[in-house]
Coordinates of C-alpha atoms in Angstrom, one line a residue:
X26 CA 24.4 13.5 125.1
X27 CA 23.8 13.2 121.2
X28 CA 26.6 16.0 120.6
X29 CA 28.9 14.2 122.8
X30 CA 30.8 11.0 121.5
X31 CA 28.4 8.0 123.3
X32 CA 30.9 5.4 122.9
X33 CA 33.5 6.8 124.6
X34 CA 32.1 8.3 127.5
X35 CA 32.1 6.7 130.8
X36 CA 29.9 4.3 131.0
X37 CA 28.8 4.8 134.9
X38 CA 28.1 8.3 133.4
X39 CA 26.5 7.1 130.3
X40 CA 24.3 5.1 132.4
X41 CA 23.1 7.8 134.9
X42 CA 22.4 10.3 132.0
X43 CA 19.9 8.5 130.4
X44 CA 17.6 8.4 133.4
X45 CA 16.9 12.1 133.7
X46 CA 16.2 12.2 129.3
X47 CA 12.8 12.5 127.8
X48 CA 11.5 9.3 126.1
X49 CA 12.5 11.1 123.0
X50 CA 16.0 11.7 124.2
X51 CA 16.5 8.1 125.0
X52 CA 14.5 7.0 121.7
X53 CA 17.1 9.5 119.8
X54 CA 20.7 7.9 121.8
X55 CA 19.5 4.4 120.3
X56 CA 19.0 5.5 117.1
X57 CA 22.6 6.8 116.9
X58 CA 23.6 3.5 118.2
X59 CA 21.8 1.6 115.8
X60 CA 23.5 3.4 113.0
X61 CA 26.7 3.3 114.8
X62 CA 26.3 -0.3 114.9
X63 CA 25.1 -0.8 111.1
X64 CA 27.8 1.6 109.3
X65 CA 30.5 -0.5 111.4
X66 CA 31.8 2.5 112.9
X67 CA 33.5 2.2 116.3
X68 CA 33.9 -0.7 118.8
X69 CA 31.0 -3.3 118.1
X70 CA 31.4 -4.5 121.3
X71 CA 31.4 -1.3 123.0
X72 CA 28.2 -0.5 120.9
X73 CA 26.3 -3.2 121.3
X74 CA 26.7 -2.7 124.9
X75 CA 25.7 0.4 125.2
X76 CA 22.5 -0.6 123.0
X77 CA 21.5 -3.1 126.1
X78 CA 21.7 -0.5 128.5
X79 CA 19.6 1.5 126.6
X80 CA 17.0 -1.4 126.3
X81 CA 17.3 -1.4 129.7
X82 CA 16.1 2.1 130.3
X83 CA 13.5 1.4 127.9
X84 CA 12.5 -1.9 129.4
X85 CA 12.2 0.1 132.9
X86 CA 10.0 3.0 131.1
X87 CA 8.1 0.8 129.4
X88 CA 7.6 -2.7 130.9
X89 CA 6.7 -5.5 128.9
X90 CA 6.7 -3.4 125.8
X91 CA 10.2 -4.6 124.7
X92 CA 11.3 -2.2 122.1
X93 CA 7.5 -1.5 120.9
X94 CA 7.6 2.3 122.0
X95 CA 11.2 2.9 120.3
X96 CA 9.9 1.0 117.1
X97 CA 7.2 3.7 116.9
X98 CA 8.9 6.8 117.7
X99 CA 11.4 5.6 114.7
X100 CA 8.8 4.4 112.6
X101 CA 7.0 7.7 113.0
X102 CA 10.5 10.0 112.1
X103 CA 10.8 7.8 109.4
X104 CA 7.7 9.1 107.7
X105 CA 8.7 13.1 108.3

């Protein structure tokens, strides 16, 4: 999915891909939303969309963690 242009795709299909992902998939899909979302590029709306459904996905991974286990994993690549 990271090749692939998140925004536009399908959003029925966006939503069933991220299931199957690794944690560090998913972790990886929000990070490209997030800077999506802060360089302005694209639909915001479409964007910030897609960001809840992946804090859904994380939400179901990781209950009552809110974004804990994504802040880590980017904390973490930040430091490489």
């Amino acid at each position: 999915m990271l090749g692939s242009d998140i925004v536009k795709e399908d959003v029925a299909e966006f939503v069933s891909r991220l299931e199957p992902m690794t944690d560090d998939e998913v972790f990886a899909v929000m990070k490209q939303l997030e800077d999506r979302s802060e360089a302005g590029q694209g639909d915001t709306d479409e964007i910030l969309s897609r960001i809840a459904l992946v804090e859904e996905e994380l939400d179901r991974r990781f209950p009552g963690q809110l974004l804990a286990p994504y802040l880590t994993w980017k904390k973490s690549r930040s430091t490489i």
